[in-house]
mmCIF file of C-alpha atoms and ligand atoms in Angstrom:
data_model
loop_
_atom_site.group_PDB
_atom_site.id
_atom_site.type_symbol
_atom_site.label_atom_id
_atom_site.label_comp_id
_atom_site.label_asym_id
_atom_site.label_seq_id
_atom_site.Cartn_x
_atom_site.Cartn_y
_atom_site.Cartn_z
ATOM 1 C CA MET A 1 -13.074 3.185 0.307
ATOM 2 C CA PHE A 2 -11.873 0.236 1.424
ATOM 3 C CA ASP A 3 -14.010 -0.425 3.582
ATOM 4 C CA SER A 4 -14.067 -4.589 3.501
ATOM 5 C CA LEU A 5 -10.772 -4.290 4.413
ATOM 6 C CA LYS A 6 -11.414 -2.252 7.751
ATOM 7 C CA GLU A 7 -14.195 -5.128 8.366
ATOM 8 C CA LYS A 8 -11.217 -8.148 7.449
ATOM 9 C CA LEU A 9 -9.431 -6.003 9.960
ATOM 10 C CA GLY A 10 -12.179 -5.449 12.193
ATOM 11 C CA LYS A 11 -12.814 -9.310 12.963
ATOM 12 C CA PHE A 12 -9.402 -10.525 13.586
ATOM 13 C CA LYS A 13 -9.045 -7.931 16.225
ATOM 14 C CA ASP A 14 -12.437 -9.501 17.538
ATOM 15 C CA ASP A 15 -11.291 -13.002 16.959
ATOM 16 C CA VAL A 16 -7.868 -11.923 19.035
ATOM 17 C CA GLU A 17 -9.732 -10.776 21.691
ATOM 18 C CA GLU A 18 -12.812 -12.678 22.260
ATOM 19 C CA GLU A 19 -10.258 -15.813 22.643
ATOM 20 C CA ALA A 20 -7.542 -13.620 25.678
ATOM 21 C CA ASP A 21 -11.193 -12.995 27.542
ATOM 22 C CA GLU A 22 -11.244 -16.894 27.670
ATOM 23 C CA PRO A 23 -8.859 -18.752 30.231
ATOM 24 C CA GLU A 24 -6.894 -21.100 28.411
ATOM 25 C CA PRO A 25 -9.768 -24.142 28.621
ATOM 26 C CA ASP A 26 -7.885 -26.704 26.285
ATOM 27 C CA ALA A 27 -4.586 -26.655 27.854
ATOM 28 C CA GLU A 28 -2.885 -29.794 28.078
ATOM 29 C CA PRO A 29 -0.804 -30.392 31.327
ATOM 30 C CA GLU A 30 1.790 -31.600 28.486
ATOM 31 C CA ASP A 31 1.226 -28.683 25.734
ATOM 32 C CA ALA A 32 2.109 -26.643 28.936
ATOM 33 C CA ALA A 33 4.850 -27.991 30.083
ATOM 34 C CA VAL A 34 6.046 -27.936 25.824
ATOM 35 C CA GLU A 35 4.976 -24.349 25.785
ATOM 36 C CA SER A 36 6.928 -23.699 28.622
ATOM 37 C CA ASP A 37 10.238 -24.176 26.251
ATOM 38 C CA GLY A 38 9.271 -22.742 23.069
ATOM 39 C CA ASP A 39 9.868 -18.830 22.610
ATOM 40 C CA ALA A 40 7.244 -17.003 23.481
ATOM 41 C CA ALA A 41 4.414 -19.314 23.623
ATOM 42 C CA ASP A 42 4.242 -19.884 27.642
ATOM 43 C CA ALA A 43 6.390 -17.228 28.574
ATOM 44 C CA PRO A 44 4.607 -16.430 31.990
ATOM 45 C CA ALA A 45 6.423 -18.493 34.267
ATOM 46 C CA ALA A 46 9.107 -16.922 34.371
ATOM 47 C CA ASP A 47 7.213 -13.857 34.163
ATOM 48 C CA ALA A 48 5.654 -14.794 37.739
ATOM 49 C CA SER A 49 8.104 -12.995 40.081
ATOM 50 C CA GLU A 50 7.364 -15.530 42.852
ATOM 51 C CA GLU A 51 9.271 -18.576 42.568
ATOM 52 C CA PRO A 52 10.735 -18.279 38.338
ATOM 53 C CA ASP A 53 13.390 -20.634 38.915
ATOM 54 C CA ASP A 54 10.624 -23.109 40.431
ATOM 55 C CA ALA A 55 8.356 -22.928 38.163
ATOM 56 C CA GLY A 56 9.188 -25.323 35.402
ATOM 57 C CA ASP A 57 11.253 -27.197 37.574
ATOM 58 C CA PRO A 58 9.196 -30.649 37.739
ATOM 59 C CA GLU A 59 9.995 -31.607 40.924
ATOM 60 C CA VAL A 60 8.308 -28.331 42.618
ATOM 61 C CA ASN A 61 6.265 -27.965 39.921
ATOM 62 C CA PRO A 62 4.991 -31.491 39.166
ATOM 63 C CA LYS A 63 3.086 -31.641 35.918
ATOM 64 C CA GLY A 64 0.083 -31.879 37.122
ATOM 65 C CA ASP A 65 0.023 -28.161 39.041
ATOM 66 C CA SER A 66 0.699 -26.185 35.972
ATOM 67 C CA LEU A 67 -3.626 -26.603 35.191
ATOM 68 C CA THR A 68 -3.584 -24.470 38.362
ATOM 69 C CA GLU A 69 -0.270 -22.519 37.540
ATOM 70 C CA ARG A 70 -2.749 -21.412 34.400
ATOM 71 C CA ALA A 71 -5.389 -20.890 36.695
ATOM 72 C CA LYS A 72 -3.283 -18.504 39.038
ATOM 73 C CA LEU A 73 -1.226 -16.518 35.805
ATOM 74 C CA PHE A 74 -5.122 -16.056 33.672
ATOM 75 C CA ALA A 75 -6.401 -15.084 37.600
ATOM 76 C CA SER A 76 -3.641 -12.033 38.339
ATOM 77 C CA GLY A 77 -3.813 -11.047 34.979
ATOM 78 C CA GLN A 78 -0.332 -12.380 33.554
ATOM 79 C CA ALA A 79 -1.231 -15.387 31.274
ATOM 80 C CA LYS A 80 0.170 -14.730 27.701
ATOM 81 C CA ILE A 81 -1.792 -15.338 24.212
ATOM 82 C CA THR A 82 -0.481 -18.724 22.821
ATOM 83 C CA GLU A 83 0.533 -19.452 19.201
ATOM 84 C CA ALA A 84 -2.330 -22.314 19.263
ATOM 85 C CA GLU A 85 -4.470 -19.911 20.525
ATOM 86 C CA LEU A 86 -4.196 -17.104 16.927
ATOM 87 C CA GLU A 87 -3.725 -20.003 14.726
ATOM 88 C CA GLU A 88 -6.907 -20.024 13.385
ATOM 89 C CA PRO A 89 -7.971 -15.525 13.978
ATOM 90 C CA LEU A 90 -4.530 -15.678 11.880
ATOM 91 C CA GLU A 91 -5.593 -18.608 9.350
ATOM 92 C CA GLN A 92 -9.123 -16.337 8.898
ATOM 93 C CA LEU A 93 -6.835 -13.465 8.184
ATOM 94 C CA GLU A 94 -4.679 -15.037 5.628
ATOM 95 C CA PHE A 95 -7.684 -15.808 3.881
ATOM 96 C CA ALA A 96 -9.877 -13.058 3.435
ATOM 97 C CA LEU A 97 -6.741 -10.626 2.893
ATOM 98 C CA LEU A 98 -6.398 -13.364 -0.405
ATOM 99 C CA GLU A 99 -9.758 -13.106 -0.938
ATOM 100 C CA GLY A 100 -9.324 -9.089 -1.026
ATOM 101 C CA ASP A 101 -6.690 -9.749 -3.718
ATOM 102 C CA VAL A 102 -3.968 -8.696 -1.240
ATOM 103 C CA GLU A 103 -0.762 -10.367 -3.056
ATOM 104 C CA MET A 104 -0.158 -13.243 -2.088
ATOM 105 C CA SER A 105 3.706 -11.932 -0.143
ATOM 106 C CA VAL A 106 2.247 -9.558 1.287
ATOM 107 C CA ALA A 107 -0.838 -11.361 3.171
ATOM 108 C CA ARG A 108 1.444 -14.175 4.914
ATOM 109 C CA ASP A 109 4.150 -10.546 5.765
ATOM 110 C CA ILE A 110 0.876 -9.334 7.567
ATOM 111 C CA VAL A 111 -0.115 -12.405 9.306
ATOM 112 C CA GLU A 112 4.217 -13.460 10.103
ATOM 113 C CA GLN A 113 3.623 -9.577 11.829
ATOM 114 C CA LEU A 114 1.445 -10.399 14.080
ATOM 115 C CA ARG A 115 1.638 -13.207 14.935
ATOM 116 C CA GLU A 116 5.061 -11.863 16.193
ATOM 117 C CA GLU A 117 3.930 -9.209 17.542
ATOM 118 C CA LEU A 118 0.634 -10.665 19.634
ATOM 119 C CA VAL A 119 2.027 -14.015 20.997
ATOM 120 C CA GLY A 120 3.264 -13.577 24.580
ATOM 121 C CA THR A 121 0.968 -10.558 24.975
ATOM 122 C CA ALA A 122 -0.916 -10.722 28.240
ATOM 123 C CA ARG A 123 -4.112 -11.146 28.032
ATOM 124 C CA ALA A 124 -5.213 -9.164 30.471
ATOM 125 C CA GLN A 125 -4.062 -6.586 28.016
ATOM 126 C CA VAL A 126 -5.515 -8.021 25.012
ATOM 127 C CA LYS A 127 -9.080 -8.068 26.675
ATOM 128 C CA THR A 128 -8.600 -4.943 28.316
ATOM 129 C CA GLY A 129 -6.474 -2.506 26.538
ATOM 130 C CA GLU A 130 -8.103 -3.118 22.611
ATOM 131 C CA ILE A 131 -4.798 -0.701 21.958
ATOM 132 C CA VAL A 132 -3.084 -3.301 21.714
ATOM 133 C CA VAL A 133 -4.520 -5.273 18.900
ATOM 134 C CA GLU A 134 -4.691 -2.406 17.231
ATOM 135 C CA GLU A 135 -1.557 -1.039 17.525
ATOM 136 C CA ALA A 136 -0.203 -4.783 16.043
ATOM 137 C CA ILE A 137 -2.151 -4.742 12.913
ATOM 138 C CA GLY A 138 -1.501 -1.371 12.328
ATOM 139 C CA ASN A 139 2.294 -1.860 12.952
ATOM 140 C CA ALA A 140 2.196 -4.432 9.935
ATOM 141 C CA LEU A 141 0.268 -2.463 8.106
ATOM 142 C CA LEU A 142 2.965 0.294 7.719
ATOM 143 C CA ASP A 143 5.390 -2.239 7.331
ATOM 144 C CA VAL A 144 4.364 -3.330 4.217
ATOM 145 C CA ILE A 145 2.542 0.344 2.833
ATOM 146 C CA ASP A 146 5.104 2.051 4.012
ATOM 147 C CA VAL A 147 7.312 1.419 1.122
ATOM 148 C CA GLY A 148 10.505 3.677 0.357
ATOM 149 C CA GLY A 149 8.812 7.136 1.453
ATOM 150 C CA MET A 150 9.092 10.034 -0.539
ATOM 151 C CA ASP A 151 7.596 12.891 -0.071
ATOM 152 C CA PHE A 152 5.738 14.263 -3.427
ATOM 153 C CA ASP A 153 5.997 17.998 -2.014
ATOM 154 C CA GLU A 154 8.932 18.112 -0.671
ATOM 155 C CA GLU A 155 10.560 16.044 -4.313
ATOM 156 C CA ILE A 156 8.726 19.201 -6.566
ATOM 157 C CA ALA A 157 9.795 21.594 -4.484
ATOM 158 C CA ALA A 158 13.870 20.546 -3.887
ATOM 159 C CA HIS A 159 14.105 19.799 -7.384
ATOM 160 C CA GLU A 160 16.392 21.519 -10.207
ATOM 161 C CA LYS A 161 13.693 22.695 -12.731
ATOM 162 C CA PRO A 162 12.086 22.130 -15.097
ATOM 163 C CA ILE A 163 10.764 18.448 -13.284
ATOM 164 C CA THR A 164 9.760 16.311 -15.921
ATOM 165 C CA ILE A 165 7.474 13.622 -14.896
ATOM 166 C CA ILE A 166 6.563 10.626 -17.151
ATOM 167 C CA PHE A 167 2.734 8.657 -16.656
ATOM 168 C CA THR A 168 2.846 5.353 -17.197
ATOM 169 C CA GLY A 169 0.058 2.417 -17.014
ATOM 170 C CA VAL A 170 -2.338 0.608 -18.842
ATOM 171 C CA ASN A 171 -4.987 2.497 -20.862
ATOM 172 C CA GLY A 172 -8.099 3.485 -19.512
ATOM 173 C CA VAL A 173 -7.325 3.308 -15.932
ATOM 174 C CA GLY A 174 -7.428 6.893 -15.389
ATOM 175 C CA LYS A 175 -3.782 7.825 -16.546
ATOM 176 C CA THR A 176 -5.201 10.906 -18.529
ATOM 177 C CA THR A 177 -7.913 12.437 -16.302
ATOM 178 C CA THR A 178 -4.927 11.650 -13.121
ATOM 179 C CA ILE A 179 -1.858 13.976 -15.365
ATOM 180 C CA ALA A 180 -4.761 16.271 -15.390
ATOM 181 C CA LYS A 181 -5.699 16.234 -11.604
ATOM 182 C CA LEU A 182 -2.120 16.869 -10.907
ATOM 183 C CA GLY A 183 -1.309 19.655 -12.961
ATOM 184 C CA LYS A 184 -4.309 21.493 -11.186
ATOM 185 C CA TYR A 185 -2.422 20.392 -8.000
ATOM 186 C CA LEU A 186 0.871 21.783 -8.670
ATOM 187 C CA ASP A 187 -0.994 24.938 -10.042
ATOM 188 C CA ASP A 188 -2.596 25.702 -7.245
ATOM 189 C CA ARG A 189 0.718 25.506 -5.267
ATOM 190 C CA GLY A 190 1.965 27.851 -7.351
ATOM 191 C CA TYR A 191 4.444 26.040 -10.044
ATOM 192 C CA ASP A 192 3.790 26.755 -14.104
ATOM 193 C CA VAL A 193 3.142 23.197 -15.394
ATOM 194 C CA VAL A 194 3.019 22.300 -19.057
ATOM 195 C CA LEU A 195 1.299 19.075 -20.341
ATOM 196 C CA ALA A 196 2.840 16.425 -23.010
ATOM 197 C CA ASN A 197 0.807 14.610 -24.594
ATOM 198 C CA GLY A 198 3.304 11.297 -25.106
ATOM 199 C CA ASP A 199 0.146 9.278 -26.289
ATOM 200 C CA THR A 200 0.474 9.560 -30.365
ATOM 201 C CA TYR A 201 -1.413 5.956 -30.830
ATOM 202 C CA ARG A 202 -4.295 6.069 -29.527
ATOM 203 C CA ALA A 203 -7.055 7.791 -31.386
ATOM 204 C CA GLY A 204 -8.983 11.120 -29.871
ATOM 205 C CA ALA A 205 -5.635 10.942 -27.048
ATOM 206 C CA ASN A 206 -4.484 14.533 -27.862
ATOM 207 C CA GLU A 207 -8.239 15.813 -28.118
ATOM 208 C CA GLN A 208 -8.508 14.418 -24.641
ATOM 209 C CA LEU A 209 -5.476 15.725 -23.204
ATOM 210 C CA GLN A 210 -6.348 18.826 -25.092
ATOM 211 C CA GLU A 211 -10.043 19.294 -23.400
ATOM 212 C CA HIS A 212 -7.912 18.985 -19.554
ATOM 213 C CA ALA A 213 -5.284 21.736 -20.400
ATOM 214 C CA ASP A 214 -8.106 24.003 -21.081
ATOM 215 C CA THR A 215 -10.451 23.425 -18.734
ATOM 216 C CA LEU A 216 -7.495 24.007 -16.235
ATOM 217 C CA ASP A 217 -5.885 26.996 -18.554
ATOM 218 C CA LEU A 218 -2.645 24.834 -18.766
ATOM 219 C CA LYS A 219 -0.702 24.663 -22.000
ATOM 220 C CA LEU A 220 -0.643 21.308 -23.982
ATOM 221 C CA ILE A 221 2.022 20.510 -26.976
ATOM 222 C CA SER A 222 1.067 17.403 -28.851
ATOM 223 C CA HIS A 223 2.645 15.866 -32.224
ATOM 224 C CA GLU A 224 0.392 14.163 -35.001
ATOM 225 C CA GLN A 225 -0.960 10.895 -33.722
ATOM 226 C CA GLY A 226 1.139 7.910 -34.630
ATOM 227 C CA GLY A 227 4.624 10.500 -33.966
ATOM 228 C CA ASP A 228 6.965 9.463 -31.584
ATOM 229 C CA PRO A 229 6.749 10.252 -28.114
ATOM 230 C CA ALA A 230 10.300 10.859 -27.005
ATOM 231 C CA ALA A 231 10.139 13.721 -29.392
ATOM 232 C CA VAL A 232 6.636 15.516 -27.904
ATOM 233 C CA ILE A 233 7.974 14.868 -24.637
ATOM 234 C CA TYR A 234 11.769 16.209 -25.458
ATOM 235 C CA ASP A 235 9.511 19.413 -27.026
ATOM 236 C CA ALA A 236 8.169 19.842 -24.017
ATOM 237 C CA VAL A 237 10.784 19.933 -21.827
ATOM 238 C CA GLU A 238 12.167 22.222 -23.984
ATOM 239 C CA TYR A 239 9.918 24.637 -24.375
ATOM 240 C CA ALA A 240 8.904 24.620 -20.642
ATOM 241 C CA GLU A 241 13.221 25.568 -19.757
ATOM 242 C CA ALA A 242 12.774 28.015 -23.056
ATOM 243 C CA ASN A 243 9.620 29.950 -20.810
ATOM 244 C CA GLU A 244 10.646 28.859 -17.391
ATOM 245 C CA VAL A 245 7.897 26.720 -16.560
ATOM 246 C CA ASP A 246 8.707 24.246 -13.548
ATOM 247 C CA VAL A 247 6.804 21.662 -14.346
ATOM 248 C CA VAL A 248 6.466 18.720 -18.053
ATOM 249 C CA LEU A 249 3.668 16.237 -16.924
ATOM 250 C CA GLY A 250 3.803 14.235 -19.775
ATOM 251 C CA ASP A 251 1.653 11.186 -20.610
ATOM 252 C CA THR A 252 2.380 8.321 -22.455
ATOM 253 C CA ALA A 253 0.509 5.580 -24.542
ATOM 254 C CA GLY A 254 -1.143 2.376 -22.312
ATOM 255 C CA ARG A 255 -1.327 0.584 -25.011
ATOM 256 C CA LEU A 256 0.623 -0.788 -28.246
ATOM 257 C CA HIS A 257 0.058 -3.547 -30.975
ATOM 258 C CA THR A 258 2.362 -5.823 -28.347
ATOM 259 C CA ALA A 259 3.478 -5.345 -24.630
ATOM 260 C CA ASP A 260 7.363 -5.566 -26.573
ATOM 261 C CA ASP A 261 5.787 -2.451 -28.615
ATOM 262 C CA LEU A 262 4.687 -0.334 -25.335
ATOM 263 C CA MET A 263 7.471 -1.720 -23.268
ATOM 264 C CA ALA A 264 10.041 0.008 -25.662
ATOM 265 C CA GLN A 265 8.951 2.509 -26.437
ATOM 266 C CA LEU A 266 8.830 3.443 -22.470
ATOM 267 C CA GLU A 267 12.434 2.497 -22.764
ATOM 268 C CA LYS A 268 12.979 5.192 -25.575
ATOM 269 C CA ILE A 269 11.471 7.431 -23.526
ATOM 270 C CA ASP A 270 13.698 7.128 -20.849
ATOM 271 C CA ARG A 271 16.563 7.169 -22.567
ATOM 272 C CA VAL A 272 16.818 9.849 -24.555
ATOM 273 C CA VAL A 273 14.203 12.367 -21.622
ATOM 274 C CA GLY A 274 15.406 10.955 -19.040
ATOM 275 C CA PRO A 275 12.251 11.865 -16.852
ATOM 276 C CA ASP A 276 13.379 13.313 -13.378
ATOM 277 C CA MET A 277 10.344 11.468 -12.202
ATOM 278 C CA THR A 278 8.171 8.054 -13.404
ATOM 279 C CA ILE A 279 4.651 7.485 -12.071
ATOM 280 C CA PHE A 280 2.985 4.301 -12.922
ATOM 281 C CA ALA A 281 -1.362 4.281 -13.229
ATOM 282 C CA ASP A 282 -3.484 1.716 -11.742
ATOM 283 C CA GLU A 283 -6.780 1.730 -10.741
ATOM 284 C CA ALA A 284 -7.540 0.291 -6.906
ATOM 285 C CA VAL A 285 -10.154 -1.770 -8.137
ATOM 286 C CA ALA A 286 -7.806 -3.693 -10.561
ATOM 287 C CA GLY A 287 -6.146 -5.332 -7.145
ATOM 288 C CA GLN A 288 -3.956 -8.125 -7.710
ATOM 289 C CA ASP A 289 -3.792 -6.694 -11.757
ATOM 290 C CA ALA A 290 -2.832 -3.640 -10.230
ATOM 291 C CA THR A 291 -0.402 -4.927 -8.668
ATOM 292 C CA HIS A 292 1.229 -7.273 -11.412
ATOM 293 C CA ARG A 293 1.278 -4.812 -13.747
ATOM 294 C CA ALA A 294 3.186 -2.566 -11.547
ATOM 295 C CA LYS A 295 6.341 -4.942 -10.753
ATOM 296 C CA GLN A 296 6.236 -5.368 -14.809
ATOM 297 C CA PHE A 297 6.165 -1.412 -15.852
ATOM 298 C CA ASN A 298 8.712 -0.663 -12.826
ATOM 299 C CA ASP A 299 10.618 -3.973 -14.596
ATOM 300 C CA ALA A 300 10.530 -1.387 -18.799
ATOM 301 C CA ALA A 301 10.831 1.605 -16.891
ATOM 302 C CA GLU A 302 11.586 2.504 -13.304
ATOM 303 C CA ILE A 303 8.937 3.629 -11.719
ATOM 304 C CA ASP A 304 9.439 6.421 -8.609
ATOM 305 C CA GLY A 305 5.786 5.987 -7.172
ATOM 306 C CA VAL A 306 2.451 5.164 -7.982
ATOM 307 C CA VAL A 307 -0.886 6.742 -8.610
ATOM 308 C CA LEU A 308 -4.246 4.153 -7.578
ATOM 309 C CA THR A 309 -7.022 5.714 -9.148
ATOM 310 C CA LYS A 310 -10.437 4.956 -8.076
ATOM 311 C CA ALA A 311 -9.455 4.033 -4.889
ATOM 312 C CA ASP A 312 -13.528 5.456 -4.157
ATOM 313 C CA ALA A 313 -14.616 3.007 -6.287
ATOM 314 C CA ASP A 314 -12.424 0.259 -4.122
ATOM 315 C CA SER A 315 -13.243 -1.916 -0.968
ATOM 316 C CA GLN A 316 -10.794 -4.561 -1.115
ATOM 317 C CA GLY A 317 -7.918 -2.157 -0.637
ATOM 318 C CA GLY A 318 -5.634 -5.177 -2.306
ATOM 319 C CA ALA A 319 -3.529 -2.942 -4.104
ATOM 320 C CA ALA A 320 -3.256 -0.392 -1.964
ATOM 321 C CA ILE A 321 -1.952 -2.814 0.481
ATOM 322 C CA SER A 322 0.105 -4.735 -1.584
ATOM 323 C CA ILE A 323 1.961 -2.461 -5.173
ATOM 324 C CA ALA A 324 4.174 -0.577 -2.033
ATOM 325 C CA GLU A 325 5.766 -3.582 -1.010
ATOM 326 C CA VAL A 326 5.675 -5.938 -4.018
ATOM 327 C CA THR A 327 7.422 -2.942 -6.639
ATOM 328 C CA GLY A 328 9.454 -1.321 -3.372
ATOM 329 C CA LYS A 329 7.834 2.236 -4.261
ATOM 330 C CA PRO A 330 5.690 4.175 -2.818
ATOM 331 C CA ILE A 331 2.193 4.878 -3.440
ATOM 332 C CA LEU A 332 2.516 9.243 -4.190
ATOM 333 C CA PHE A 333 -1.762 9.374 -4.371
ATOM 334 C CA LEU A 334 -4.850 8.288 -4.347
ATOM 335 C CA GLY A 335 -7.545 9.570 -7.076
ATOM 336 C CA THR A 336 -10.597 9.443 -4.970
ATOM 337 C CA GLY A 337 -12.836 10.357 -7.892
ATOM 338 C CA GLN A 338 -14.102 12.400 -11.524
ATOM 339 C CA GLY A 339 -13.628 15.920 -10.333
ATOM 340 C CA TYR A 340 -10.221 17.653 -10.544
ATOM 341 C CA ASP A 341 -10.095 18.048 -7.118
ATOM 342 C CA ASP A 342 -9.760 14.138 -5.913
ATOM 343 C CA LEU A 343 -6.414 13.752 -5.239
ATOM 344 C CA GLU A 344 -5.314 12.775 -1.874
ATOM 345 C CA THR A 345 -2.118 12.251 -0.948
ATOM 346 C CA PHE A 346 -1.115 8.594 0.364
ATOM 347 C CA ASP A 347 -0.094 9.246 3.895
ATOM 348 C CA PRO A 348 0.362 5.772 5.000
ATOM 349 C CA GLU A 349 0.038 6.171 9.220
ATOM 350 C CA VAL A 350 -3.447 7.852 7.877
ATOM 351 C CA ILE A 351 -4.613 5.254 6.218
ATOM 352 C CA VAL A 352 -3.394 3.117 8.459
ATOM 353 C CA GLU A 353 -5.305 4.684 11.226
ATOM 354 C CA ARG A 354 -8.610 4.462 8.444
ATOM 355 C CA LEU A 355 -8.158 1.111 8.272
ATOM 356 C CA THR A 356 -8.233 0.492 11.959
ATOM 357 C CA GLU A 357 -10.110 2.827 13.879
HETATM 358 N N1 GTP B 401 -14.422 7.270 -9.642
HETATM 359 C C1 GTP B 401 -13.329 7.471 -10.194
HETATM 360 N N2 GTP B 401 -13.421 7.507 -11.614
HETATM 361 C C2 GTP B 401 -12.078 8.256 -12.314
HETATM 362 C C3 GTP B 401 -10.605 8.368 -11.330
HETATM 363 N N3 GTP B 401 -9.778 8.140 -11.821
HETATM 364 C C4 GTP B 401 -10.317 8.127 -13.578
HETATM 365 N N4 GTP B 401 -11.570 7.853 -13.179
HETATM 366 C C5 GTP B 401 -12.691 8.465 -14.221
HETATM 367 O O1 GTP B 401 -12.227 6.638 -15.055
HETATM 368 C C6 GTP B 401 -12.298 7.198 -16.971
HETATM 369 C C7 GTP B 401 -10.737 6.974 -16.851
HETATM 370 O O2 GTP B 401 -10.363 7.736 -16.963
HETATM 371 P P1 GTP B 401 -9.085 7.912 -17.690
HETATM 372 O O3 GTP B 401 -8.768 9.720 -17.389
HETATM 373 O O4 GTP B 401 -9.405 8.426 -19.534
HETATM 374 O O5 GTP B 401 -7.985 6.775 -18.124
HETATM 375 P P2 GTP B 401 -6.437 6.783 -18.965
HETATM 376 O O6 GTP B 401 -5.818 5.592 -18.545
HETATM 377 O O7 GTP B 401 -6.597 8.250 -19.789
HETATM 378 O O8 GTP B 401 -7.005 6.090 -19.887
HETATM 379 P P3 GTP B 401 -6.753 6.525 -21.781
HETATM 380 O O9 GTP B 401 -7.208 8.003 -22.046
HETATM 381 O O10 GTP B 401 -7.771 5.003 -22.299
HETATM 382 O O11 GTP B 401 -5.726 6.064 -21.878
HETATM 383 C C8 GTP B 401 -13.332 8.058 -16.416
HETATM 384 O O12 GTP B 401 -14.198 8.243 -17.189
HETATM 385 C C9 GTP B 401 -12.182 9.651 -15.403
HETATM 386 O O13 GTP B 401 -13.327 9.384 -15.175
HETATM 387 C C10 GTP B 401 -11.361 8.407 -9.503
HETATM 388 O O14 GTP B 401 -10.030 8.621 -8.761
HETATM 389 N N5 GTP B 401 -12.254 7.423 -9.567
#
């Protein structure tokens, strides 16, 4: 999972460490003078304990001395990584992220945060303490994926029952399978679950969900094909109330005659049923398409979180990295296979650890 993304981040780390490993060979005296005026770019002069006041004074430390000064700082481990040295590795990383289907604004945020965190870091620290670059990468990733934090288990436990969860997303991405997986997940945790088929548009949708319901021994509420999806989910909520069922999991259509029809239908379900939670499902492998769809669906019927399916088949991680920041809503689960238990809670810290280890 996300192997290619991991490789790209690893390459950035190697590139920066390589830069730190070499003295600044082409540091022109003039550059040095300019940098010492810049923001963190040449902070060593200020950090050096000896003669801090004289370091930038041309009388005491004329331009011609600054290379010697730099060599001294390098030897003492106090020299710092400059913005110029990071330029190429950062550019390459941004390109690699875009190539991996990371949304442009997200790739830029990651690169900017890395620049901010790494410029001015002591070279010696980067060279020897591998953890520095790794941590900077981790922080930049966490910043974009740890968004809108919601603990799904806590939310379910704390919420008044029944709790109604609606799933949105286009056809074929694994939405129905995800509902079945989540039904089992909740059933395993002691909740009574009822499924509702709000996809009254697609032929065979009832049978597909019924098959899952039978396998998992869950109740399914469905109407005839062509019926009103809001009515199906409403019925399921009534059933849950009458039978002390804890959770209603409602599927919705992933495609109608037009995208406008689909969005109008979702808005109607929102209005009539007033779901407690709306989860958008899409496939990780769809990359930027998934990110854009998440935004579109969120605009039509506000989502509370995302399930990214088929993460097991996704090496790029573009959607996984982008979707939370673009929608402002957290990824709750990753689908990691076709089995009912192939559902992994999305823990940003664990994901970052996996990507940077
Ligand atoms: N590898 C992998 N396959 C998955 C995952 N989730 C679902 N699938 C497969 O994706 C295919 C489509 O899943 P469905 O649940 O039928 O998709 P859907 O979104 O409901 O699509 P429709 O039923 O057409 O609306 C099935 O073959 C699933 O087994 C996953 O996390 N990993």
